[in-house]
mmCIF file of the C-alpha atoms, coordinates in Angstrom:
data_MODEL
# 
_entry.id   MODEL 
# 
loop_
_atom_site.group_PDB 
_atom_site.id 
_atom_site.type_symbol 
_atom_site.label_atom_id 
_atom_site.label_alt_id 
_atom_site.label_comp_id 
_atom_site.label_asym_id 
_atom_site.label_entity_id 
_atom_site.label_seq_id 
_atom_site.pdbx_PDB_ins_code 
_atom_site.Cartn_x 
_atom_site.Cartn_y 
_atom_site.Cartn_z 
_atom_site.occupancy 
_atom_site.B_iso_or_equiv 
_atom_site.pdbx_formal_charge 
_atom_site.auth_seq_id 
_atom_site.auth_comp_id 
_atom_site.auth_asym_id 
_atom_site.auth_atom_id 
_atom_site.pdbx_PDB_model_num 
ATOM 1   C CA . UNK A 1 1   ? -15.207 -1.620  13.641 1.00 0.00 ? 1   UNK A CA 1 
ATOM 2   C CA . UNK A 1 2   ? -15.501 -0.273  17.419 1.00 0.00 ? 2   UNK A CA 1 
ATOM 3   C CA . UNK A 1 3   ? -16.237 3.167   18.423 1.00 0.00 ? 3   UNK A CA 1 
ATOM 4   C CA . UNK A 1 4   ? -13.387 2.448   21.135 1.00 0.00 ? 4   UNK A CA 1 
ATOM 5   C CA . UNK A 1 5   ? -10.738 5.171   19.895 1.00 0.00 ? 5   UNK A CA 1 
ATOM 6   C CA . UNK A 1 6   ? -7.303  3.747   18.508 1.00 0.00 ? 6   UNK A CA 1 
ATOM 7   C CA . UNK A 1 7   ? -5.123  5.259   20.820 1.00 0.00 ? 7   UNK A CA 1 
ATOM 8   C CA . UNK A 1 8   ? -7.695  3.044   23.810 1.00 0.00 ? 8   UNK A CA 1 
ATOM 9   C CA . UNK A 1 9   ? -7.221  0.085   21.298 1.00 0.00 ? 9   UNK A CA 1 
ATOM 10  C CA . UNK A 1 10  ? -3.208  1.051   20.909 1.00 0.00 ? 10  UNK A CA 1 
ATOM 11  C CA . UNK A 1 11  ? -2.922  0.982   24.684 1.00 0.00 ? 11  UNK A CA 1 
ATOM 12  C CA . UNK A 1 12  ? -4.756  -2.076  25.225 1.00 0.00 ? 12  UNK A CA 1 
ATOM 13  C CA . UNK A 1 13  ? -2.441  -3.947  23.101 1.00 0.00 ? 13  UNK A CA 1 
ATOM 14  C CA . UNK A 1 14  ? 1.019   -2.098  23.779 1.00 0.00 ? 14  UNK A CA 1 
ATOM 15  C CA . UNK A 1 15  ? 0.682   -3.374  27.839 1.00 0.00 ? 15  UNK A CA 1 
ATOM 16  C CA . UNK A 1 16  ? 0.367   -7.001  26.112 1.00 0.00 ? 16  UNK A CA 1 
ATOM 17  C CA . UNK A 1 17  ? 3.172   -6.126  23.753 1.00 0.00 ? 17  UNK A CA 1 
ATOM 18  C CA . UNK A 1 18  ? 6.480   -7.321  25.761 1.00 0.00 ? 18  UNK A CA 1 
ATOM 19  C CA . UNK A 1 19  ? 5.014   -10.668 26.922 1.00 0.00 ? 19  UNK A CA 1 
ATOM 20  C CA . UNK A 1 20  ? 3.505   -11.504 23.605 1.00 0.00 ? 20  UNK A CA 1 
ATOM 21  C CA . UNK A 1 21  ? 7.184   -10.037 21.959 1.00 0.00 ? 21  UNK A CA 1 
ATOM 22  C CA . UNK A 1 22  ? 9.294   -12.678 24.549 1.00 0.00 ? 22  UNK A CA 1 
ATOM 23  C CA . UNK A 1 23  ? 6.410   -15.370 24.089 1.00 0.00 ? 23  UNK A CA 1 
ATOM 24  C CA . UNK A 1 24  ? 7.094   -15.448 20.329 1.00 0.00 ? 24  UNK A CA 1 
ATOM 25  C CA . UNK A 1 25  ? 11.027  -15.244 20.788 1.00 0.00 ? 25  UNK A CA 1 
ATOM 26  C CA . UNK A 1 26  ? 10.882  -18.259 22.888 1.00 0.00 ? 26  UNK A CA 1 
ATOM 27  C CA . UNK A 1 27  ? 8.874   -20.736 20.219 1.00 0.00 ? 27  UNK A CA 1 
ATOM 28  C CA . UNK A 1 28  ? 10.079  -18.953 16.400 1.00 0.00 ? 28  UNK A CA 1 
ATOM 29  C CA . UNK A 1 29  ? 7.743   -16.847 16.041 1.00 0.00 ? 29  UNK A CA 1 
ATOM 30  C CA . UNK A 1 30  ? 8.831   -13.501 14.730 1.00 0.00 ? 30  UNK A CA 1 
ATOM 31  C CA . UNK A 1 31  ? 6.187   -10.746 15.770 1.00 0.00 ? 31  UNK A CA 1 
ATOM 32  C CA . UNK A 1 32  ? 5.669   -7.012  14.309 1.00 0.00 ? 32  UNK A CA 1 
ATOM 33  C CA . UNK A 1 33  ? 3.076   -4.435  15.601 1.00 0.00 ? 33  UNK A CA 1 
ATOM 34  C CA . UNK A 1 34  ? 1.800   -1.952  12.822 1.00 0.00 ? 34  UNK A CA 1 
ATOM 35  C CA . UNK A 1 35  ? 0.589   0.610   15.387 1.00 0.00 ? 35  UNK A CA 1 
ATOM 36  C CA . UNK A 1 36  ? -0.912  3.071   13.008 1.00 0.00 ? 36  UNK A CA 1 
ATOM 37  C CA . UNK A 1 37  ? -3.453  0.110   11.561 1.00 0.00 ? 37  UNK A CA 1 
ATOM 38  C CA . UNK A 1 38  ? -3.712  -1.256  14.854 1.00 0.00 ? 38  UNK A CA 1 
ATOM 39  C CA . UNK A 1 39  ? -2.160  -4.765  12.697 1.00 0.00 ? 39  UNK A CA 1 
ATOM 40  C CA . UNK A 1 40  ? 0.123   -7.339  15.002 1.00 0.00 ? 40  UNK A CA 1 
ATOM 41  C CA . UNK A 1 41  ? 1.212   -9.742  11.899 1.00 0.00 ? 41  UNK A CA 1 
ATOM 42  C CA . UNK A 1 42  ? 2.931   -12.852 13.022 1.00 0.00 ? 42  UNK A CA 1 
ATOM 43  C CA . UNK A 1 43  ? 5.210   -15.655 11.275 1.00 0.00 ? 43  UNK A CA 1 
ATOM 44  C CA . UNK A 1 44  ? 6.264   -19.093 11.842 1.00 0.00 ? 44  UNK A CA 1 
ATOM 45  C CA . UNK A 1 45  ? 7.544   -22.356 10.024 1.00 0.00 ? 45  UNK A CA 1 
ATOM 46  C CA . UNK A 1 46  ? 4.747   -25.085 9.766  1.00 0.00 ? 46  UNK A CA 1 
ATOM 47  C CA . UNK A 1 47  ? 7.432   -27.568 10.119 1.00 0.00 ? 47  UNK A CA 1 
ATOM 48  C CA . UNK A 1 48  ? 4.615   -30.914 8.856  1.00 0.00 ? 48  UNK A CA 1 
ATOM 49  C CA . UNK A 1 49  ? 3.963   -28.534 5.598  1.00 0.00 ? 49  UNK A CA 1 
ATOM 50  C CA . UNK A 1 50  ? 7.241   -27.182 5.778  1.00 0.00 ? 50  UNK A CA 1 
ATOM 51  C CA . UNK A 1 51  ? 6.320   -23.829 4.666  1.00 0.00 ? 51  UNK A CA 1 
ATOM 52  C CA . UNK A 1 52  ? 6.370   -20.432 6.119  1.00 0.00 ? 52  UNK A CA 1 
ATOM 53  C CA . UNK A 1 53  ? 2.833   -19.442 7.832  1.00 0.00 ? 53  UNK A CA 1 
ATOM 54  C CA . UNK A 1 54  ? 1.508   -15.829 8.711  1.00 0.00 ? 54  UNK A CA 1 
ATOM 55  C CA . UNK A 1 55  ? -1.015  -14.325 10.680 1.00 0.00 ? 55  UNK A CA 1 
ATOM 56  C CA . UNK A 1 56  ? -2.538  -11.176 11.188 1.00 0.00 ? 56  UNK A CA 1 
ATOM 57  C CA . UNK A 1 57  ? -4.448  -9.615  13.627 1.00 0.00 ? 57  UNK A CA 1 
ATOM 58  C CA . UNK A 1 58  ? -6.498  -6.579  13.224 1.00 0.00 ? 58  UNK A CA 1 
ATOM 59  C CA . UNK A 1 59  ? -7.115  -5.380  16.975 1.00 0.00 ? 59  UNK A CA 1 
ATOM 60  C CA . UNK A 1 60  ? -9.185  -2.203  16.692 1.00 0.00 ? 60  UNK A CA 1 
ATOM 61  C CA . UNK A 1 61  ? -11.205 -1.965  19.300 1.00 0.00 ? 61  UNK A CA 1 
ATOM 62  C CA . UNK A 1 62  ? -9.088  -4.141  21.669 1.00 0.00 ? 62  UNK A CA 1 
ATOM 63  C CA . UNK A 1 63  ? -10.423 -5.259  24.759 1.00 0.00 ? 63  UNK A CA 1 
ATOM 64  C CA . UNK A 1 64  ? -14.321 -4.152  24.208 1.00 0.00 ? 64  UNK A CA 1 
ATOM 65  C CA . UNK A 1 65  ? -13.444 -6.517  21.341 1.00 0.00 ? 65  UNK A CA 1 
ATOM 66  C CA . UNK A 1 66  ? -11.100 -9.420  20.445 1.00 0.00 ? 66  UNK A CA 1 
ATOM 67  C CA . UNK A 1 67  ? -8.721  -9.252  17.784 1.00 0.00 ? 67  UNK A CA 1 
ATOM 68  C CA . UNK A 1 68  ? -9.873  -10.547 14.226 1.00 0.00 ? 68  UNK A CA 1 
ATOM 69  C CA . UNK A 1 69  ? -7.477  -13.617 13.785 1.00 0.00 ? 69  UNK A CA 1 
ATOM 70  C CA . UNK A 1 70  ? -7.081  -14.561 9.824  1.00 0.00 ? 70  UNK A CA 1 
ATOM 71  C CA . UNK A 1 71  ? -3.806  -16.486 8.116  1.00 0.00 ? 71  UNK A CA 1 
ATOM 72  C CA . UNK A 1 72  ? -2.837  -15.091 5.821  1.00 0.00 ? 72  UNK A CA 1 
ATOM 73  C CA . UNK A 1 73  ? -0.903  -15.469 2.501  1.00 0.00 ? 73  UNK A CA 1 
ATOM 74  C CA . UNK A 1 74  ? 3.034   -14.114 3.456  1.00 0.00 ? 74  UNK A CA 1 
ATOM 75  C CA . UNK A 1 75  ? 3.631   -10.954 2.491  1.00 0.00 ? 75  UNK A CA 1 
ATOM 76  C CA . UNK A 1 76  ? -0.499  -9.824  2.184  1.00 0.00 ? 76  UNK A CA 1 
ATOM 77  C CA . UNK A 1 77  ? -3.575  -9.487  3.741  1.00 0.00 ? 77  UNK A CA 1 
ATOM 78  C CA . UNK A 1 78  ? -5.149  -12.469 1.587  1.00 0.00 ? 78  UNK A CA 1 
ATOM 79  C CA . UNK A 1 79  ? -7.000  -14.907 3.354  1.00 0.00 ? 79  UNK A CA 1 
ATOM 80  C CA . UNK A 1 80  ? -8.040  -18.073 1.767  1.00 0.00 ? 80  UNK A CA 1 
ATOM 81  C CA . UNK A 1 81  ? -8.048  -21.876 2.333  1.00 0.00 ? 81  UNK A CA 1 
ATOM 82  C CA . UNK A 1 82  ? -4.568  -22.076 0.995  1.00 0.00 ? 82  UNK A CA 1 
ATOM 83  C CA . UNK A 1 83  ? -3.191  -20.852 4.060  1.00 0.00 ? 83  UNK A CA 1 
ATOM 84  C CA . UNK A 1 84  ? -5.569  -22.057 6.398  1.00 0.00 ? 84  UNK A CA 1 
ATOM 85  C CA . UNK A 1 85  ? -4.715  -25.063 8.602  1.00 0.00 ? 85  UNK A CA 1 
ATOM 86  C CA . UNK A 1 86  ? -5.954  -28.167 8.350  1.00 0.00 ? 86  UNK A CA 1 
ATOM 87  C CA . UNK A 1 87  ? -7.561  -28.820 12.030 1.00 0.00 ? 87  UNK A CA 1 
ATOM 88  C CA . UNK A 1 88  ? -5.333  -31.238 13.695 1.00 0.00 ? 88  UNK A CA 1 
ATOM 89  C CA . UNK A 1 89  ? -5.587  -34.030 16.453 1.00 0.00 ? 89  UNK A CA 1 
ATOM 90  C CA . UNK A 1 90  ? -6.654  -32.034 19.779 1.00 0.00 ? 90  UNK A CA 1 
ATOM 91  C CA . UNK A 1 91  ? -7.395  -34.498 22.379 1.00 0.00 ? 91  UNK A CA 1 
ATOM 92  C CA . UNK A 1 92  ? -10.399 -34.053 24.798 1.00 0.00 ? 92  UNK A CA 1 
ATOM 93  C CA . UNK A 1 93  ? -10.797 -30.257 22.637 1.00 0.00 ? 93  UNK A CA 1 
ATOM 94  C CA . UNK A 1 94  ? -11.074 -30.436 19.430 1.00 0.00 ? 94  UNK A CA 1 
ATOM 95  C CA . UNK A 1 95  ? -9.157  -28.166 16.914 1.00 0.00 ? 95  UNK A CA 1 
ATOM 96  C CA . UNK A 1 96  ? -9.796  -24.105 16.732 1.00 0.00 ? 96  UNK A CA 1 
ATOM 97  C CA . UNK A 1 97  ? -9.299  -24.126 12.665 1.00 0.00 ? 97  UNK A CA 1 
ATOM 98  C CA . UNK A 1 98  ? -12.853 -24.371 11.481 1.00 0.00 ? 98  UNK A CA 1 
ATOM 99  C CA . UNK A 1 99  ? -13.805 -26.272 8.268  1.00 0.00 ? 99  UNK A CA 1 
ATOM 100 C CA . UNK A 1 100 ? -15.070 -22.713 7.323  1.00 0.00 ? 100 UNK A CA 1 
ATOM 101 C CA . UNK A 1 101 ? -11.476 -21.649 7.624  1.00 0.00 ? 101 UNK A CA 1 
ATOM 102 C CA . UNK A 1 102 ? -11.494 -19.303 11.131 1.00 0.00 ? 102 UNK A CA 1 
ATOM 103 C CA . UNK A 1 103 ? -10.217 -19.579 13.522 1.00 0.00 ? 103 UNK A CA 1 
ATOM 104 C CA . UNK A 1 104 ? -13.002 -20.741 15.819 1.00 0.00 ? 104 UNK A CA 1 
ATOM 105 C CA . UNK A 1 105 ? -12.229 -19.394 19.700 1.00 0.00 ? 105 UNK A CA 1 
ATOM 106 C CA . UNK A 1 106 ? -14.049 -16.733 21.499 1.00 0.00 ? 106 UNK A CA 1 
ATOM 107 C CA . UNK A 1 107 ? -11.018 -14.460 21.459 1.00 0.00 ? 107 UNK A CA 1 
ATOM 108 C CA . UNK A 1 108 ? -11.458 -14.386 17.150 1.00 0.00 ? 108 UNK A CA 1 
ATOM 109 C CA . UNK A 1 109 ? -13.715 -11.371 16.126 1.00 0.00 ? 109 UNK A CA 1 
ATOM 110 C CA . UNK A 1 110 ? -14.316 -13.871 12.921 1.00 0.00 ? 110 UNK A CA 1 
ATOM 111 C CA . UNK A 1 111 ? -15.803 -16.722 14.522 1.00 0.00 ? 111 UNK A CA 1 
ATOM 112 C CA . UNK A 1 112 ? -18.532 -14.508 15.385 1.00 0.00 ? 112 UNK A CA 1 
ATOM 113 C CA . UNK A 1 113 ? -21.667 -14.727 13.341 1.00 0.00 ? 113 UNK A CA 1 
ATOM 114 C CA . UNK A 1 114 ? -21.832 -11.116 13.035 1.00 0.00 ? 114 UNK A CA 1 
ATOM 115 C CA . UNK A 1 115 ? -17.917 -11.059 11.401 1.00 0.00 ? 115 UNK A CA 1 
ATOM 116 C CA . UNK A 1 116 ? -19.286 -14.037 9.176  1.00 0.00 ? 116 UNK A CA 1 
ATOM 117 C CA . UNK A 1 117 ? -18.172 -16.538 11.920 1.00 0.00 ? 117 UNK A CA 1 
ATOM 118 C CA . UNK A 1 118 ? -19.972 -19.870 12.624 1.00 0.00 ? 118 UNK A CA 1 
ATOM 119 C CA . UNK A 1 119 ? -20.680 -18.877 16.470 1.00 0.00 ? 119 UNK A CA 1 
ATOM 120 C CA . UNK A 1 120 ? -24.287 -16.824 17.196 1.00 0.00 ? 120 UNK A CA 1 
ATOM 121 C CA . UNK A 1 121 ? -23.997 -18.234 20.926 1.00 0.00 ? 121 UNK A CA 1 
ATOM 122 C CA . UNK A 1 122 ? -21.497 -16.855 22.760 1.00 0.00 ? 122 UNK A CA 1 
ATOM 123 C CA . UNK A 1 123 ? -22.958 -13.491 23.107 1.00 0.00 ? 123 UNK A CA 1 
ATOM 124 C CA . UNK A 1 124 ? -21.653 -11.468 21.114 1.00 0.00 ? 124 UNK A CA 1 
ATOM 125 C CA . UNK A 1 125 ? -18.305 -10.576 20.205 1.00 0.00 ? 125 UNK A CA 1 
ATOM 126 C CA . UNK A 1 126 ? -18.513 -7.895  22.970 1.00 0.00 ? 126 UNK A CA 1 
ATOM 127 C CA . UNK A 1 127 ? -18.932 -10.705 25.178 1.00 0.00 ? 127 UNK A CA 1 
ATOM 128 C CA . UNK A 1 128 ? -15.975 -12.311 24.909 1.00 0.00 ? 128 UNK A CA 1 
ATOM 129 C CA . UNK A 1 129 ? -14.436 -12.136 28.097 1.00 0.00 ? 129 UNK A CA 1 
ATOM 130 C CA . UNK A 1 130 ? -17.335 -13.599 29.697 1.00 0.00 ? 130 UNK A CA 1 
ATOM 131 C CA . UNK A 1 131 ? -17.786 -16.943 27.197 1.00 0.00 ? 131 UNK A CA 1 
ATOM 132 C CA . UNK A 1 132 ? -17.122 -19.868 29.433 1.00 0.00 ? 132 UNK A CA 1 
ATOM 133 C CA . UNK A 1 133 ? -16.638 -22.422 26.668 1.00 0.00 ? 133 UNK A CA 1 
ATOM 134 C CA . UNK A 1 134 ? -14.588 -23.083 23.693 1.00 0.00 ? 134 UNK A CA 1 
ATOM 135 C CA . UNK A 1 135 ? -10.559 -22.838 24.316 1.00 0.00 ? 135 UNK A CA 1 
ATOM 136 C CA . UNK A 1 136 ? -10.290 -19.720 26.594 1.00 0.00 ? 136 UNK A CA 1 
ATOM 137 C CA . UNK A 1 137 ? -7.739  -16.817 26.172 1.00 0.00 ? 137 UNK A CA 1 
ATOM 138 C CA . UNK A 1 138 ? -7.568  -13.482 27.858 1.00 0.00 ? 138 UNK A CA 1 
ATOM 139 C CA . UNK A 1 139 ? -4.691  -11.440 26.639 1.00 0.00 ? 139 UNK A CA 1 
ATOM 140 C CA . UNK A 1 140 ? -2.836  -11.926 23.227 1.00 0.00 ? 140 UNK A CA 1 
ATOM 141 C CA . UNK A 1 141 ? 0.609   -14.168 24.433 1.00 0.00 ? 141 UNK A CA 1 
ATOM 142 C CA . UNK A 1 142 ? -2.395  -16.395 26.020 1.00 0.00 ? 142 UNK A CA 1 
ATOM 143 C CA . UNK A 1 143 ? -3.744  -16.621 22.380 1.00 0.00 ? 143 UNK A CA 1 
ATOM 144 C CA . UNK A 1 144 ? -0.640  -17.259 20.436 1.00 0.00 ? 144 UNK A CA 1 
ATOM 145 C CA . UNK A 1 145 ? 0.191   -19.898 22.721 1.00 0.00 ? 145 UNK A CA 1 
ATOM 146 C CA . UNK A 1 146 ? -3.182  -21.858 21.957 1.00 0.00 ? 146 UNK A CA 1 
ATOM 147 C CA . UNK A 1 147 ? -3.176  -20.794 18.052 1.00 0.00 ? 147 UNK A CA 1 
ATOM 148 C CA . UNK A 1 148 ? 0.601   -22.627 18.037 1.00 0.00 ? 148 UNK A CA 1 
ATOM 149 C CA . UNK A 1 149 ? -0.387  -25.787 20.268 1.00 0.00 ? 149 UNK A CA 1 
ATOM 150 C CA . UNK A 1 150 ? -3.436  -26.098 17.727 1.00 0.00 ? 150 UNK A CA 1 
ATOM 151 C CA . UNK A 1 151 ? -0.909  -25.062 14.534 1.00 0.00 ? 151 UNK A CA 1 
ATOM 152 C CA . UNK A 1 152 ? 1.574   -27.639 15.770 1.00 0.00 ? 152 UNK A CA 1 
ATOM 153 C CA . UNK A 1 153 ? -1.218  -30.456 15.876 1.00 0.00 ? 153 UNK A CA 1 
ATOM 154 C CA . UNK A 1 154 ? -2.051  -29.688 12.013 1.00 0.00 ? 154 UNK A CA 1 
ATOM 155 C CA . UNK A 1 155 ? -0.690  -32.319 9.775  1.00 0.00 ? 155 UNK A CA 1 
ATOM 156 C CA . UNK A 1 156 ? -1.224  -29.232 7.086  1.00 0.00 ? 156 UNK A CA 1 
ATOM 157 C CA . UNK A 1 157 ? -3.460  -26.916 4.757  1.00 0.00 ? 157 UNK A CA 1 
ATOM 158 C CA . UNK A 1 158 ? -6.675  -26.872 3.652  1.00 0.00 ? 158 UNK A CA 1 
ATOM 159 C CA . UNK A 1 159 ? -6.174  -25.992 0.575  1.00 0.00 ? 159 UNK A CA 1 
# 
């Protein structure tokens, strides 16, 4: 948790809001913002698994932190390797879906070794914006569009 106050955190993510709203339109995503719990939860159809996928973001904290990224079972805040992707074919990259099931970019809270990530090398989680390695996002549309690139590459689940 960040002792930035939610209505900073709010802010930060309502300018972001319309872009990352006409972002998801454009490639079936369908987006809702809990503003109270500071939760964006996001759903799409894995069309190689052909199921329905979700993902939630928690974004306290939001910029002096990046969101913690987790898929999640439909409906819940469940995480598990169910409804994790499998890491898919990412040319010249790699895949950002771990084998520890995060999602494993310096914009995820969660890959951070303090949040239980694998990463103790980039800093810091409060050093996000700085990390020049890894699969680089700034603002949340920028990170949906790599999280759907990388989703569309996955053949399926881990589980």
């Amino acid at each position: 948790m960040s002792a930035l106050p939610a209505t900073v955190a709010r802010a930060s993510v309502e300018a972001e809001l319309d872009a990352a709203r006409v972002w998801a339109a454009r490639h079936d995503w369908i987006l809702s913002w809990e503003a109270e719990t500071l939760l964006l939860r996001l759903a799409t159809y894995h069309r190689p698994a052909q199921r329905l996928v979700e993902l939630l973001a928690k974004t306290d904290g939001y910029r002096a932190l990046p969101p913690a990224w987790m898929f999640v079972r439909p409906g819940t805040e469940e995480a598990n390797a169910a409804v994790f992707p499998a890491a898919g074919n990412m040319p010249g990259i790699g895949s950002i879906f771990h084998g520890s099931g995060v999602i494993c970019a310096p914009w995820n809270r969660l890959a951070y070794t303090e949040h239980g990530g694998p990463h103790d090398n980039w800093s810091g989680p409060e050093a996000w914006l700085q990390v020049p390695e890894g699969t680089i996002a700034h603002t949340i549309p920028d990170m949906l569009a790599i999280i759907d690139a990388h989703l569309r590459a996955s053949a399926g689940f881990m589980g």
